[in-house]
mmCIF file of C-alpha atoms in Angstrom:
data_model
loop_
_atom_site.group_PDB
_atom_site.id
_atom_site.type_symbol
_atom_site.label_atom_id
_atom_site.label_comp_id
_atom_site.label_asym_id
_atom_site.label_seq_id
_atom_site.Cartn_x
_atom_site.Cartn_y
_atom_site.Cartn_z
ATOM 1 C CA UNK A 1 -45.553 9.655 -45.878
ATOM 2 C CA UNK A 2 -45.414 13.193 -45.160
ATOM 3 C CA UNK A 3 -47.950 12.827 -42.082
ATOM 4 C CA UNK A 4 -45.031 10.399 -41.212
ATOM 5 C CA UNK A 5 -42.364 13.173 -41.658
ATOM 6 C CA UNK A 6 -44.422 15.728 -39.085
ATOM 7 C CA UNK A 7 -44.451 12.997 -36.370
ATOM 8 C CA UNK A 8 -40.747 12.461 -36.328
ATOM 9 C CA UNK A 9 -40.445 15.591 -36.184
ATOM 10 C CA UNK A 10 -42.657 16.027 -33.449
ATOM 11 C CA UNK A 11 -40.508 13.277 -31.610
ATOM 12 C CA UNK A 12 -36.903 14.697 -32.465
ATOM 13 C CA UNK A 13 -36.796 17.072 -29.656
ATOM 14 C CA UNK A 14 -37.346 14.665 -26.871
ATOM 15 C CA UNK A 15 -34.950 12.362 -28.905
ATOM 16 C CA UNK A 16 -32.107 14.812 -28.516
ATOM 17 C CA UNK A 17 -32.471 15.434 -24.951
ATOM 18 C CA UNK A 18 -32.603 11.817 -23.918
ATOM 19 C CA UNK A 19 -29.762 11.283 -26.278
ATOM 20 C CA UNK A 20 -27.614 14.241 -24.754
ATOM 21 C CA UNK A 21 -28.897 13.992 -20.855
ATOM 22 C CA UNK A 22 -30.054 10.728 -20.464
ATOM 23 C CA UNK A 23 -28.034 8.359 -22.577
ATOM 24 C CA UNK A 24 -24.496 10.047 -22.827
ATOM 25 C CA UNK A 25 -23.733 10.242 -19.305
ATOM 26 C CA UNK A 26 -24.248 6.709 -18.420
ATOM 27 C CA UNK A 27 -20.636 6.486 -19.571
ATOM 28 C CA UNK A 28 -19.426 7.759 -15.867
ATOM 29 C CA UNK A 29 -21.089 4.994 -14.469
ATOM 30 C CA UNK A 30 -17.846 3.718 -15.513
ATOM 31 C CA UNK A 31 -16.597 5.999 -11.959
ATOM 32 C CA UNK A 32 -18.261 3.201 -10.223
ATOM 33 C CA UNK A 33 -15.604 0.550 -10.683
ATOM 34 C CA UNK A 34 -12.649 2.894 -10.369
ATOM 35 C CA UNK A 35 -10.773 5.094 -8.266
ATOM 36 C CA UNK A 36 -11.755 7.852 -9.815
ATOM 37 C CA UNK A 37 -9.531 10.943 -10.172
ATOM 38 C CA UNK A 38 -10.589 13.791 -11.575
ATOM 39 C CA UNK A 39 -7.288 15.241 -13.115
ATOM 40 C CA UNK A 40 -6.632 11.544 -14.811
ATOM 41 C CA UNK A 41 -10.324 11.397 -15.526
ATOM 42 C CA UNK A 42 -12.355 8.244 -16.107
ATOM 43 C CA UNK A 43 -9.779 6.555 -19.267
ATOM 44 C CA UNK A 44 -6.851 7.334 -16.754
ATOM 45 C CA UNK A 45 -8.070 6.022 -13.683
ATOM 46 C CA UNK A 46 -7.368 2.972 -11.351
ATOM 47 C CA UNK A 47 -9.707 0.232 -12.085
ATOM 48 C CA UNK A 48 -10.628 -1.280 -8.284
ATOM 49 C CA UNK A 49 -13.882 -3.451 -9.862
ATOM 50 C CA UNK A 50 -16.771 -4.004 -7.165
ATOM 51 C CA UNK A 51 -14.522 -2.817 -4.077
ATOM 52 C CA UNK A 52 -17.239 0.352 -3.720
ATOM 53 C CA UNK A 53 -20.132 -1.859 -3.623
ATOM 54 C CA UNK A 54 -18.676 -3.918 -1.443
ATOM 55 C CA UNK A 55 -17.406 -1.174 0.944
ATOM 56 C CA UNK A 56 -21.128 0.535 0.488
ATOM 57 C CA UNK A 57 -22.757 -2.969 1.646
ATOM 58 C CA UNK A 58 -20.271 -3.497 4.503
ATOM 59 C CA UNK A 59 -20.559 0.268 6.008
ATOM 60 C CA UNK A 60 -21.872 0.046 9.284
ATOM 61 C CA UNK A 61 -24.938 2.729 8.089
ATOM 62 C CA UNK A 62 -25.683 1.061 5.235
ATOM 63 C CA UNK A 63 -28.816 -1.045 6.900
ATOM 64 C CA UNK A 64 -29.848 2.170 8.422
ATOM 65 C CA UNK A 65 -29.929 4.277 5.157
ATOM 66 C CA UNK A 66 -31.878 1.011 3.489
ATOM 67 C CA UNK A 67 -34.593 1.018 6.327
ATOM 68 C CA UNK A 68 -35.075 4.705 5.879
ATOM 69 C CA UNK A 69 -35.506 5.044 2.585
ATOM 70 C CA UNK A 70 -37.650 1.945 1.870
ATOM 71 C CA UNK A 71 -40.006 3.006 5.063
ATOM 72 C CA UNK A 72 -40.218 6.428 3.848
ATOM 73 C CA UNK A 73 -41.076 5.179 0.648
ATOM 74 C CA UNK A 74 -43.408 2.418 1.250
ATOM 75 C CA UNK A 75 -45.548 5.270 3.964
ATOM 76 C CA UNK A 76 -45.693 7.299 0.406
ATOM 77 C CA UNK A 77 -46.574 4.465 -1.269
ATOM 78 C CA UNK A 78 -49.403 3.915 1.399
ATOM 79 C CA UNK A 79 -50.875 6.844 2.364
ATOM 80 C CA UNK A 80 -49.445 9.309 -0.335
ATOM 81 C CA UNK A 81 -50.231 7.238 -3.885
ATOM 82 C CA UNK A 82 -54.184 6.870 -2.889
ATOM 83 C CA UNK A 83 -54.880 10.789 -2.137
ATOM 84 C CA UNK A 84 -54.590 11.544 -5.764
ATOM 85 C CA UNK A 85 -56.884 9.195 -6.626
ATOM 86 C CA UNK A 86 -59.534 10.125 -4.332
ATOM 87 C CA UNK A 87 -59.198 13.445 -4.849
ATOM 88 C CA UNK A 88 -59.443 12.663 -8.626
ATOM 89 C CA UNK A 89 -62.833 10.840 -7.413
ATOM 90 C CA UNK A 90 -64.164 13.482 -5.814
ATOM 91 C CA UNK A 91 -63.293 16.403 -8.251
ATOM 92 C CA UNK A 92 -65.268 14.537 -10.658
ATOM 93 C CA UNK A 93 -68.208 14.657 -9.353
ATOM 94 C CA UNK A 94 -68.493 18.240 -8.937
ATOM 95 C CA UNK A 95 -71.201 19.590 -11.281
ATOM 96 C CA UNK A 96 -70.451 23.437 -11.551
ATOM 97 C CA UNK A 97 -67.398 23.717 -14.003
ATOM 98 C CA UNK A 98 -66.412 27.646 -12.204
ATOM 99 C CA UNK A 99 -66.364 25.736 -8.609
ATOM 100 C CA UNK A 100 -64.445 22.674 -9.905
ATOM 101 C CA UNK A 101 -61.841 25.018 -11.596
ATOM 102 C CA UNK A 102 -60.743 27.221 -8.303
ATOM 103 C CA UNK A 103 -60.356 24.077 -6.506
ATOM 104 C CA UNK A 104 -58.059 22.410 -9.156
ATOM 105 C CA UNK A 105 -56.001 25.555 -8.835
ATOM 106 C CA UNK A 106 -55.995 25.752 -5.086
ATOM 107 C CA UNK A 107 -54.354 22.168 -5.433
ATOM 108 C CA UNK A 108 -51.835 22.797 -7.855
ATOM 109 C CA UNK A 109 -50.529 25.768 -6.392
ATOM 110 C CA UNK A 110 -48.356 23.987 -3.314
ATOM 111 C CA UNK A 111 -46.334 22.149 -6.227
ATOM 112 C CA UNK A 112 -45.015 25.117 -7.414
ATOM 113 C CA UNK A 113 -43.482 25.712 -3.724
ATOM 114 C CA UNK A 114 -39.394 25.247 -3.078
ATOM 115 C CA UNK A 115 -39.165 22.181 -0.838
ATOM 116 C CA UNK A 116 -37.253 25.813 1.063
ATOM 117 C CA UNK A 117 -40.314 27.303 1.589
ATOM 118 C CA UNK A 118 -41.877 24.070 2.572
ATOM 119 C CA UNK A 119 -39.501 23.859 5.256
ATOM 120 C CA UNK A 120 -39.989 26.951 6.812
ATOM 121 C CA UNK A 121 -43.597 26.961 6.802
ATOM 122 C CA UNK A 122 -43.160 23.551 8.410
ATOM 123 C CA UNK A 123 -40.995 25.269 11.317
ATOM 124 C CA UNK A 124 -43.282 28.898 11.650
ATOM 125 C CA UNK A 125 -45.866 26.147 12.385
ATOM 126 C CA UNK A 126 -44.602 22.968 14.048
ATOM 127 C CA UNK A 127 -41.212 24.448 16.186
ATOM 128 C CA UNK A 128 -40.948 24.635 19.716
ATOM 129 C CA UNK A 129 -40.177 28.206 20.165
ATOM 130 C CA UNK A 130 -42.558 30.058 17.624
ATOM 131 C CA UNK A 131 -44.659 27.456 15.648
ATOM 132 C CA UNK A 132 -48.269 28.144 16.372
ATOM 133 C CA UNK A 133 -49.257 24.790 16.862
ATOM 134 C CA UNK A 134 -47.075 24.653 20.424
ATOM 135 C CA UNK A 135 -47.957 28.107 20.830
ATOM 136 C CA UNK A 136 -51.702 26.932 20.903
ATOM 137 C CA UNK A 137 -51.353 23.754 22.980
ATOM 138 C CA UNK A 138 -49.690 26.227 25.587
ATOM 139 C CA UNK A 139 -52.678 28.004 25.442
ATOM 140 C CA UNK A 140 -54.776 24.771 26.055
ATOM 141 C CA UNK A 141 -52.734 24.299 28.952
ATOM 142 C CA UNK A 142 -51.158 21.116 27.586
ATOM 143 C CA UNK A 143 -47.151 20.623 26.770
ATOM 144 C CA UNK A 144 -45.219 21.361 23.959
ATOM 145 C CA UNK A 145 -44.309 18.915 21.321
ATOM 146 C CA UNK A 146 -41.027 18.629 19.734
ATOM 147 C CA UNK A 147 -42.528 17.782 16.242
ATOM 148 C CA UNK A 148 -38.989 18.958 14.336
ATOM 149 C CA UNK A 149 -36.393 16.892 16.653
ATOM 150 C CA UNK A 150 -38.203 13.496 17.954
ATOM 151 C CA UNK A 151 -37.528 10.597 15.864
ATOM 152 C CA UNK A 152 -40.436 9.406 15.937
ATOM 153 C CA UNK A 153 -42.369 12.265 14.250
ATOM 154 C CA UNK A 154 -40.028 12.707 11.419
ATOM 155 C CA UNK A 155 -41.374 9.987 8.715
ATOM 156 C CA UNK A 156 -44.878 11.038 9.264
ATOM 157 C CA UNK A 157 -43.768 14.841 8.667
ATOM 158 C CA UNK A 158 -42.267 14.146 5.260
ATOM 159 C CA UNK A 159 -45.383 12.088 4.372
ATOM 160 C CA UNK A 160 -47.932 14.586 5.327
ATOM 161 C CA UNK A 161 -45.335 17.270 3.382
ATOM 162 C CA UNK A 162 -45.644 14.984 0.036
ATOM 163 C CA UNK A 163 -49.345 14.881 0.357
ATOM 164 C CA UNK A 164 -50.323 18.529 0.550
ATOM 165 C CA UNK A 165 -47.724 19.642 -1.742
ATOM 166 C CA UNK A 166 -48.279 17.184 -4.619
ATOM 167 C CA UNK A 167 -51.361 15.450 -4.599
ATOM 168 C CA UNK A 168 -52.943 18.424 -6.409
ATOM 169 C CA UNK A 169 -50.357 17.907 -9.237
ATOM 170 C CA UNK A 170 -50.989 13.928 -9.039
ATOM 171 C CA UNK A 171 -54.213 14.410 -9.793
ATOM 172 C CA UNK A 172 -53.533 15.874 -13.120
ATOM 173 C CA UNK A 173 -52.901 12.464 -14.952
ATOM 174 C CA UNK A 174 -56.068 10.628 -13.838
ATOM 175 C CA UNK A 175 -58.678 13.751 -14.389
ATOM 176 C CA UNK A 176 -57.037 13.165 -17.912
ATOM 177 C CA UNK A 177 -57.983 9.570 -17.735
ATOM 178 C CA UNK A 178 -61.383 9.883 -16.332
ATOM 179 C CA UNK A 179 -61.858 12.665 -19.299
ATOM 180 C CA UNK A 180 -61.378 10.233 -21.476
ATOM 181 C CA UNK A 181 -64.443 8.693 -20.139
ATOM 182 C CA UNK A 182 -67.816 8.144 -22.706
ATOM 183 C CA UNK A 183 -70.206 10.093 -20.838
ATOM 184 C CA UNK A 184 -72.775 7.757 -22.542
ATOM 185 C CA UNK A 185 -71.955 5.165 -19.632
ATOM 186 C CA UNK A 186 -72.746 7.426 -17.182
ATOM 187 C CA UNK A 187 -76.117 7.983 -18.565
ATOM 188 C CA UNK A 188 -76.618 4.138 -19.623
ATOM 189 C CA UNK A 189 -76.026 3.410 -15.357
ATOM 190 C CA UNK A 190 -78.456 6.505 -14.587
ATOM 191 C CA UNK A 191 -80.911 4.710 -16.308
ATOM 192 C CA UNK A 192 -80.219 1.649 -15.286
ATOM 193 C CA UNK A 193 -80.923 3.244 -11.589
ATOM 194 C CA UNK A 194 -76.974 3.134 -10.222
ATOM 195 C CA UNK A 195 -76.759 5.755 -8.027
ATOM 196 C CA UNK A 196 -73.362 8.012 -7.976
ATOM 197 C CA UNK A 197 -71.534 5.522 -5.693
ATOM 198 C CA UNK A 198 -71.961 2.923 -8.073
ATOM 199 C CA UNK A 199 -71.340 4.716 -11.236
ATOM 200 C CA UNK A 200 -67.779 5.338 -9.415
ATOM 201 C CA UNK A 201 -67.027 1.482 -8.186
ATOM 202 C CA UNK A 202 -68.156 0.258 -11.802
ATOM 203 C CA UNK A 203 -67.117 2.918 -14.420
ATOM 204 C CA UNK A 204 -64.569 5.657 -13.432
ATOM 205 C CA UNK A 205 -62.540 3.289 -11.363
ATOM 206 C CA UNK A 206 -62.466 0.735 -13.976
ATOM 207 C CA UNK A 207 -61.801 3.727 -16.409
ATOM 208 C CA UNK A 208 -58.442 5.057 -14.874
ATOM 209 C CA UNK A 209 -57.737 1.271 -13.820
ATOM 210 C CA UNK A 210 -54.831 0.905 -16.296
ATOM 211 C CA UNK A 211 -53.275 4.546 -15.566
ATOM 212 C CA UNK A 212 -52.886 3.691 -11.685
ATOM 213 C CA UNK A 213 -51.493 0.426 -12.291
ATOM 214 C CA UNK A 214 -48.787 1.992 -14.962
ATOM 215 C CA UNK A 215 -48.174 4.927 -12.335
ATOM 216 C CA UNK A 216 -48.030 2.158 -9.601
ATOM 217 C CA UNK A 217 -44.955 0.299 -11.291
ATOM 218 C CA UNK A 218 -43.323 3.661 -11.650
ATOM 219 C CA UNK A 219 -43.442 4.344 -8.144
ATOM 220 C CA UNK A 220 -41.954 1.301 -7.618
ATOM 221 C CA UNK A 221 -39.067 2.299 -9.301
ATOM 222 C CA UNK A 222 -38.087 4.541 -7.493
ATOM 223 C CA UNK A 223 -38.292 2.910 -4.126
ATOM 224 C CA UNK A 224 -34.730 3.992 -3.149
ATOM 225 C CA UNK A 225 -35.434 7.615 -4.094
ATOM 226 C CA UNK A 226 -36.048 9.849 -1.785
ATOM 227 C CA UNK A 227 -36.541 13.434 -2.356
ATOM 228 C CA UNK A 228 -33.053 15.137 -1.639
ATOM 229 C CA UNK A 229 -33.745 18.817 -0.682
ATOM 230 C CA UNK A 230 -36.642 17.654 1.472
ATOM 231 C CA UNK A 231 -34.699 15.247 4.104
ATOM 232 C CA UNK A 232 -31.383 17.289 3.806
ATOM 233 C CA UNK A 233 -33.518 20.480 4.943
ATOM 234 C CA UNK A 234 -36.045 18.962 7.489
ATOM 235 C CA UNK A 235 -33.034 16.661 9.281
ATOM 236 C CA UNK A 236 -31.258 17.820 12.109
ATOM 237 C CA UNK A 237 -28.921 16.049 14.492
ATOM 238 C CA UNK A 238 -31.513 14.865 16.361
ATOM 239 C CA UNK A 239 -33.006 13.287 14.057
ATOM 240 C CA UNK A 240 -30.278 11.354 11.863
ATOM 241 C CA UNK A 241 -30.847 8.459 12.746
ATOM 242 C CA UNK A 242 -34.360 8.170 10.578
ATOM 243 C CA UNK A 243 -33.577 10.704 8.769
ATOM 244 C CA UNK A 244 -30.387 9.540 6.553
ATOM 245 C CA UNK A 245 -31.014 8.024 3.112
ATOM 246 C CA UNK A 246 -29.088 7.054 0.160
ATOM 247 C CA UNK A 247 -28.978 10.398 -1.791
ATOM 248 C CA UNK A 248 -27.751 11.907 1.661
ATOM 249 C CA UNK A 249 -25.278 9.497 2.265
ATOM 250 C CA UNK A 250 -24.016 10.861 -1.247
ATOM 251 C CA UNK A 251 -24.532 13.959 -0.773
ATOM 252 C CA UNK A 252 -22.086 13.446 2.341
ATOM 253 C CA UNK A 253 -19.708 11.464 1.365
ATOM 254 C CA UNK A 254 -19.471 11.732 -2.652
ATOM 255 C CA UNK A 255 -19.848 15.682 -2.442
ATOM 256 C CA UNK A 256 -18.503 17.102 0.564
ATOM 257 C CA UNK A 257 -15.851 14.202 1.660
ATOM 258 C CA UNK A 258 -14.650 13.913 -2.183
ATOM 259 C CA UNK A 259 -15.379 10.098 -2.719
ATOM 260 C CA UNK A 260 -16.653 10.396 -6.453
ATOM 261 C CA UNK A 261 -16.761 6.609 -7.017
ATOM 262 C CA UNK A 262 -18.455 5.735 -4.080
ATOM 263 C CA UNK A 263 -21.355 8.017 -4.912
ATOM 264 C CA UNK A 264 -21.252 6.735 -8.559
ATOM 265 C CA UNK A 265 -21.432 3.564 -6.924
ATOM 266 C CA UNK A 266 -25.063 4.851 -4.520
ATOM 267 C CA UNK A 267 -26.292 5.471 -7.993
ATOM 268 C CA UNK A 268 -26.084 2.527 -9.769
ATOM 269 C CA UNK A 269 -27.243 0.615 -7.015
ATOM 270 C CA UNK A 270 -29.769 2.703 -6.755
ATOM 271 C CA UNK A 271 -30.994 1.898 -10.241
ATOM 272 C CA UNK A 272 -30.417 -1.452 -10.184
ATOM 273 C CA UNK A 273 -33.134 -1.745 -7.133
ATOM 274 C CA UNK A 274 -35.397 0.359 -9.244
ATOM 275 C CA UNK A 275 -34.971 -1.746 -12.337
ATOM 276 C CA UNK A 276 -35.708 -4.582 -10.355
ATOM 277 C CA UNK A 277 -38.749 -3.686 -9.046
ATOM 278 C CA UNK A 278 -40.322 -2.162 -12.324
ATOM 279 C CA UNK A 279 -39.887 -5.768 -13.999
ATOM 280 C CA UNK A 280 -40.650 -7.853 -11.163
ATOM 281 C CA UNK A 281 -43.992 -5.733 -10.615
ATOM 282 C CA UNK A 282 -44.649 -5.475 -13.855
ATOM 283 C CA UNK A 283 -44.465 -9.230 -14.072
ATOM 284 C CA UNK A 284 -46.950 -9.715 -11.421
ATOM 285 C CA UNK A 285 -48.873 -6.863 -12.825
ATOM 286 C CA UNK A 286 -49.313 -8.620 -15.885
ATOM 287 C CA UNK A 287 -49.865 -12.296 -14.613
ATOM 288 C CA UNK A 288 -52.929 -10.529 -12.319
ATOM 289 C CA UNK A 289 -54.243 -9.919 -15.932
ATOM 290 C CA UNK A 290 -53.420 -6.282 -16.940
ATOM 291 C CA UNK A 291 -51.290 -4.801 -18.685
ATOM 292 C CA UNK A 292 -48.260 -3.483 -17.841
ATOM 293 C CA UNK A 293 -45.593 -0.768 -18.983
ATOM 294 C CA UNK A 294 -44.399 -2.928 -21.873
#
């Protein structure tokens, strides 16, 4: 009983912040379905019902910011999700603990960058006028690229960002799984004669199976999320097109133009696609045979 007592204690704390900063604000999604005016506030306002989802659907952007997101999303999904994995691979198999340590460092340390400093090092090196990458195809004799202002570059840019600046941290959760690893299997398959590619394919990737199925669904749920500060500071005009998303949309017109419900509105559509996803791939998940977040 009072083993009991210590582990709801334990638990309390992240209790009371979900209570206060999770749970109690989901009464302004209430804004959603008014006109919402700040000096009335939310028990004083007009109630309009589904007019802002309706206006959000029939805005003549709308199918642009969808395609952008879920594209940006699903290249993450594609070429971002894996690289934590393999890195996760391959950092296990170093032998020498000291070597294995300064390169989990190296890795981490780009998550602990500003998506601002991102940015900039992303212009010192890709811009026209004094990114060194143009500055050495000049020297090749070849053209300049306009990496930072064609369309056609941008997606891949934010991609490539994403992967060097968090894989490192990704990787964090599955070396925890793999840890968790009897070592005894790897020495059963030595003897057996499996030689390290094996040992991989049949016993660390069955291992951390479960935790990249659970971290799969997750991403999923968040499929129109896109990271904020990164689009708002790597778009320009030139770029809008591909670049404009759902939290910039808001950002636009709930923020700067004033329209509170109408970003409310973003929001909890937003959520709704996410909790969507999470059961419907958590369904499948589970009818493949595994097991799923709940």
């Amino acid at each position: 009983m009072l083993a009991g007592r210590y582990i709801y204690a334990l638990v309390l704390p992240g209790f009371v912040f979900f209570a206060i900063f999770k749970f109690l604000p989901m009464w302004g999604v209430l804004i959603a379905f008014q006109n919402y005016n700040p000096f009335a506030g939310i028990s004083g306002s007009e109630w309009v019902g589904m007019q802002h989802f309706s206006n959000l659907i029939q805005d003549e952007h709308f199918y642009i910011l969808l395609r952008n997101t879920l594209v940006i999303n699903l290249m993450n999904l594609c070429f971002f999700f894996p690289v934590p994995i393999f890195l996760t691979l391959m950092l296990n198999e170093v032998r020498h603990e000291w070597f294995k340590k300064i390169n989990q460092s190296i890795v981490y340390l780009p998550h602990f960058l500003s998506w601002v400093v991102v940015a900039s090092m992303t212009f010192f090196m890709l811009s026209v006028d004094v990114g060194f990458v143009n500055k050495l195809l000049v020297y090749l004799g070849l053209d300049t690229i306009s990496f930072l202002s064609e369309p056609q570059y941008f997606w891949g840019l934010l991609t490539i960002q994403n992967i060097w600046k968090e894989t490192g941290w990704g990787t964090v959760i599955f070396l925890a799984a793999v840890a968790g690893v009897d070592t005894q299997r790897y020495e059963a398959a030595v003897v057996d004669g499996a030689g390290r590619l094996r040992q991989i394919w049949h016993i660390t990737l069955p291992a951390i199976r479960p935790t990249i199925v659970i971290l799969l669904i997750l991403r999923l749920g968040h499929m129109a999320d896109v990271g904020f500060e990164q689009v708002l500071l790597m778009m320009n005009p030139l770029v809008n097109n591909v670049a404009d998303v759902f939290d910039t949309y808001v950002y636009y017109r709930g923020i700067q133009q004033g329209e509170i419900s109408l970003g409310t509105a973003v929001g909890l559509f937003k959520g709704v696609i996410g909790l969507v996803l999470v059961l419907c791939s958590n369904y499948v998940v589970k009818k493949m045979g595994h097991e799923g977040i709940y």
